PDB file of C-alpha atoms in Angstrom:
ATOM      1  CA  MET A 229     -13.070  28.107  10.633  1.00  0.00           C
ATOM      2  CA  THR A 230     -12.703  31.634  11.914  1.00  0.00           C
ATOM      3  CA  THR A 231     -14.774  32.041  15.062  1.00  0.00           C
ATOM      4  CA  SER A 232     -16.881  29.723  17.185  1.00  0.00           C
ATOM      5  CA  SER A 233     -17.706  29.147  20.818  1.00  0.00           C
ATOM      6  CA  GLU A 234     -18.075  25.369  20.367  1.00  0.00           C
ATOM      7  CA  PRO A 235     -15.071  23.091  20.931  1.00  0.00           C
ATOM      8  CA  ARG A 236     -13.911  21.504  17.699  1.00  0.00           C
ATOM      9  CA  ARG A 237     -12.329  18.072  17.375  1.00  0.00           C
ATOM     10  CA  VAL A 238      -9.708  17.948  14.602  1.00  0.00           C
ATOM     11  CA  ALA A 239      -8.203  14.889  12.907  1.00  0.00           C
ATOM     12  CA  GLN A 240      -5.379  15.122  10.387  1.00  0.00           C
ATOM     13  CA  VAL A 241      -3.005  12.885   8.435  1.00  0.00           C
ATOM     14  CA  VAL A 242       0.439  13.337   6.914  1.00  0.00           C
ATOM     15  CA  TYR A 243       2.892  10.807   5.484  1.00  0.00           C
ATOM     16  CA  LEU A 244       6.088   9.984   7.372  1.00  0.00           C
ATOM     17  CA  ARG A 245       9.206   9.371   5.319  1.00  0.00           C
ATOM     18  CA  PRO A 246      10.309   5.825   6.302  1.00  0.00           C
ATOM     19  CA  GLU A 247      13.956   6.794   6.712  1.00  0.00           C
ATOM     20  CA  TYR A 248      12.963   9.229   9.500  1.00  0.00           C
ATOM     21  CA  LEU A 249      10.794   6.860  11.544  1.00  0.00           C
ATOM     22  CA  GLU A 250      13.105   6.554  14.558  1.00  0.00           C
ATOM     23  CA  GLU A 251      14.170  10.220  14.478  1.00  0.00           C
ATOM     24  CA  TYR A 252      10.516  11.318  14.400  1.00  0.00           C
ATOM     25  CA  LYS A 253       9.663   9.124  17.371  1.00  0.00           C
ATOM     26  CA  SER A 254      12.717  10.369  19.244  1.00  0.00           C
ATOM     27  CA  CYS A 255      12.005  14.079  18.785  1.00  0.00           C
ATOM     28  CA  HIS A 256       8.371  13.584  19.771  1.00  0.00           C
ATOM     29  CA  ALA A 257       9.438  11.779  22.933  1.00  0.00           C
ATOM     30  CA  ALA A 258      11.023  15.097  23.964  1.00  0.00           C
ATOM     31  CA  VAL A 259       9.012  17.906  22.337  1.00  0.00           C
ATOM     32  CA  TRP A 260      10.547  21.298  23.063  1.00  0.00           C
ATOM     33  CA  PRO A 261       8.839  23.071  25.989  1.00  0.00           C
ATOM     34  CA  GLU A 262       8.317  26.243  23.923  1.00  0.00           C
ATOM     35  CA  VAL A 263       6.392  24.252  21.312  1.00  0.00           C
ATOM     36  CA  LEU A 264       4.231  22.577  23.941  1.00  0.00           C
ATOM     37  CA  GLU A 265       3.532  25.966  25.530  1.00  0.00           C
ATOM     38  CA  GLN A 266       2.502  27.465  22.176  1.00  0.00           C
ATOM     39  CA  ILE A 267       0.174  24.554  21.433  1.00  0.00           C
ATOM     40  CA  LYS A 268      -1.585  25.146  24.757  1.00  0.00           C
ATOM     41  CA  ASP A 269      -1.597  28.927  24.224  1.00  0.00           C
ATOM     42  CA  SER A 270      -3.256  28.293  20.851  1.00  0.00           C
ATOM     43  CA  ASN A 271      -6.204  26.636  22.617  1.00  0.00           C
ATOM     44  CA  ILE A 272      -5.328  23.070  21.630  1.00  0.00           C
ATOM     45  CA  ILE A 273      -5.867  20.285  24.156  1.00  0.00           C
ATOM     46  CA  ASP A 274      -5.992  16.481  24.132  1.00  0.00           C
ATOM     47  CA  TYR A 275      -3.444  16.284  21.270  1.00  0.00           C
ATOM     48  CA  SER A 276      -2.057  12.963  20.101  1.00  0.00           C
ATOM     49  CA  ILE A 277      -0.155  11.702  17.072  1.00  0.00           C
ATOM     50  CA  ASN A 278      -0.402   8.036  16.088  1.00  0.00           C
ATOM     51  CA  LEU A 279       1.497   6.036  13.497  1.00  0.00           C
ATOM     52  CA  VAL A 280       0.026   3.583  10.988  1.00  0.00           C
ATOM     53  CA  SER A 281       2.613   1.728   8.878  1.00  0.00           C
ATOM     54  CA  ILE A 282       0.412   0.112   6.229  1.00  0.00           C
ATOM     55  CA  PRO A 283       0.489   0.695   3.266  1.00  0.00           C
ATOM     56  CA  ARG A 284       3.071   3.431   3.984  1.00  0.00           C
ATOM     57  CA  PRO A 285       4.047   5.201   7.202  1.00  0.00           C
ATOM     58  CA  THR A 286       1.253   7.665   7.940  1.00  0.00           C
ATOM     59  CA  LEU A 287       0.801   9.908  10.961  1.00  0.00           C
ATOM     60  CA  PHE A 288      -2.708  10.421  12.275  1.00  0.00           C
ATOM     61  CA  ALA A 289      -3.182  13.328  14.683  1.00  0.00           C
ATOM     62  CA  THR A 290      -6.205  14.291  16.740  1.00  0.00           C
ATOM     63  CA  PHE A 291      -6.780  17.220  19.046  1.00  0.00           C
ATOM     64  CA  LYS A 292      -9.515  19.384  20.442  1.00  0.00           C
ATOM     65  CA  TYR A 293      -9.566  23.105  19.642  1.00  0.00           C
ATOM     66  CA  VAL A 294     -11.261  24.986  22.489  1.00  0.00           C
ATOM     67  CA  GLY A 295     -10.644  28.585  21.424  1.00  0.00           C
ATOM     68  CA  SER A 296     -12.971  31.028  19.736  1.00  0.00           C
ATOM     69  CA  ASP A 297     -10.766  32.301  16.858  1.00  0.00           C
ATOM     70  CA  TRP A 298      -9.040  29.467  14.980  1.00  0.00           C
ATOM     71  CA  ASP A 299      -7.395  31.736  12.391  1.00  0.00           C
ATOM     72  CA  ALA A 300      -5.858  34.045  15.012  1.00  0.00           C
ATOM     73  CA  ASP A 301      -4.674  31.153  17.177  1.00  0.00           C
ATOM     74  CA  MET A 302      -3.079  29.363  14.232  1.00  0.00           C
ATOM     75  CA  ALA A 303      -1.459  32.623  13.053  1.00  0.00           C
ATOM     76  CA  ARG A 304       0.074  33.101  16.521  1.00  0.00           C
ATOM     77  CA  MET A 305       1.412  29.574  16.421  1.00  0.00           C
ATOM     78  CA  ALA A 306       2.879  30.032  12.941  1.00  0.00           C
ATOM     79  CA  ALA A 307       4.556  33.291  14.008  1.00  0.00           C
ATOM     80  CA  ASN A 308       6.370  31.687  16.955  1.00  0.00           C
ATOM     81  CA  PRO A 309      10.101  31.373  16.050  1.00  0.00           C
ATOM     82  CA  LYS A 310      10.547  28.179  18.093  1.00  0.00           C
ATOM     83  CA  VAL A 311       7.527  26.576  16.373  1.00  0.00           C
ATOM     84  CA  GLN A 312       8.982  27.611  13.013  1.00  0.00           C
ATOM     85  CA  GLU A 313      12.258  25.908  13.994  1.00  0.00           C
ATOM     86  CA  TRP A 314      10.346  22.775  15.066  1.00  0.00           C
ATOM     87  CA  TRP A 315       8.417  22.706  11.794  1.00  0.00           C
ATOM     88  CA  ALA A 316      11.645  23.091   9.787  1.00  0.00           C
ATOM     89  CA  MET A 317      13.030  20.038  11.623  1.00  0.00           C
ATOM     90  CA  THR A 318       9.912  17.862  11.328  1.00  0.00           C
ATOM     91  CA  ASP A 319       8.809  18.897   7.809  1.00  0.00           C
ATOM     92  CA  LYS A 320      11.838  17.136   6.306  1.00  0.00           C
ATOM     93  CA  MET A 321      10.604  13.942   7.959  1.00  0.00           C
ATOM     94  CA  GLN A 322       7.102  14.224   6.492  1.00  0.00           C
ATOM     95  CA  GLU A 323       5.449  14.369   3.100  1.00  0.00           C
ATOM     96  CA  SER A 324       2.194  16.236   2.691  1.00  0.00           C
ATOM     97  CA  PRO A 325      -0.653  14.294   1.059  1.00  0.00           C
ATOM     98  CA  THR A 326      -1.986  17.672  -0.160  1.00  0.00           C
ATOM     99  CA  GLY A 327       1.120  18.682  -2.119  1.00  0.00           C
ATOM    100  CA  ALA A 328       1.918  21.565   0.259  1.00  0.00           C
ATOM    101  CA  LYS A 329       5.586  22.546   0.467  1.00  0.00           C
ATOM    102  CA  GLY A 330       5.801  23.120   4.224  1.00  0.00           C
ATOM    103  CA  SER A 331       3.910  23.607   7.470  1.00  0.00           C
ATOM    104  CA  LYS A 332       3.954  27.391   7.202  1.00  0.00           C
ATOM    105  CA  GLU A 333       2.082  27.187   3.881  1.00  0.00           C
ATOM    106  CA  GLY A 334      -1.019  25.684   5.452  1.00  0.00           C
ATOM    107  CA  GLY A 335      -2.674  22.448   4.475  1.00  0.00           C
ATOM    108  CA  TRP A 336       0.494  20.463   5.223  1.00  0.00           C
ATOM    109  CA  TRP A 337      -1.538  17.948   7.212  1.00  0.00           C
ATOM    110  CA  LEU A 338      -4.694  16.753   5.448  1.00  0.00           C
ATOM    111  CA  GLU A 339      -7.738  17.320   7.624  1.00  0.00           C
ATOM    112  CA  ALA A 340      -9.971  14.274   7.977  1.00  0.00           C
ATOM    113  CA  GLU A 341     -13.754  14.504   7.903  1.00  0.00           C
ATOM    114  CA  GLU A 342     -15.468  13.207  11.005  1.00  0.00           C
ATOM    115  CA  VAL A 343     -18.104  10.653  10.041  1.00  0.00           C
ATOM    116  CA  PHE A 344     -18.908   9.200  13.448  1.00  0.00           C
ATOM    117  CA  ARG A 345     -18.508  10.121  17.118  1.00  0.00           C
ATOM    118  CA  LEU A 346     -19.833   8.578  20.309  1.00  0.00           C
ATOM    119  CA  GLU A 347     -19.549  10.732  23.415  1.00  0.00           C
TER     120      GLU A 347
END
């Protein structure tokens, strides 16, 4: 998605390495302010990450993208040194279902297709 004036709801999944369960929860209980600021500056709102433990620990994230240039906003996020540091810390805790090697590569989280919504 490059440009659009319509808000976009996004849902994604990534596996969580079981040995990092508590560390992942702990770091997300105190997300760095610079990372939170960049998320907002990248036109992302209403962001949540949920954990499902069966059959293996899996993180399910949802957020609403309210910007008009997804590619530019995501590029700005990826260029932020503090976000890069955050990704380096959290990537070791996760395993991509897409086979990607890291968050900076793109496709680290698998995007889920929306099949139903009630507003």
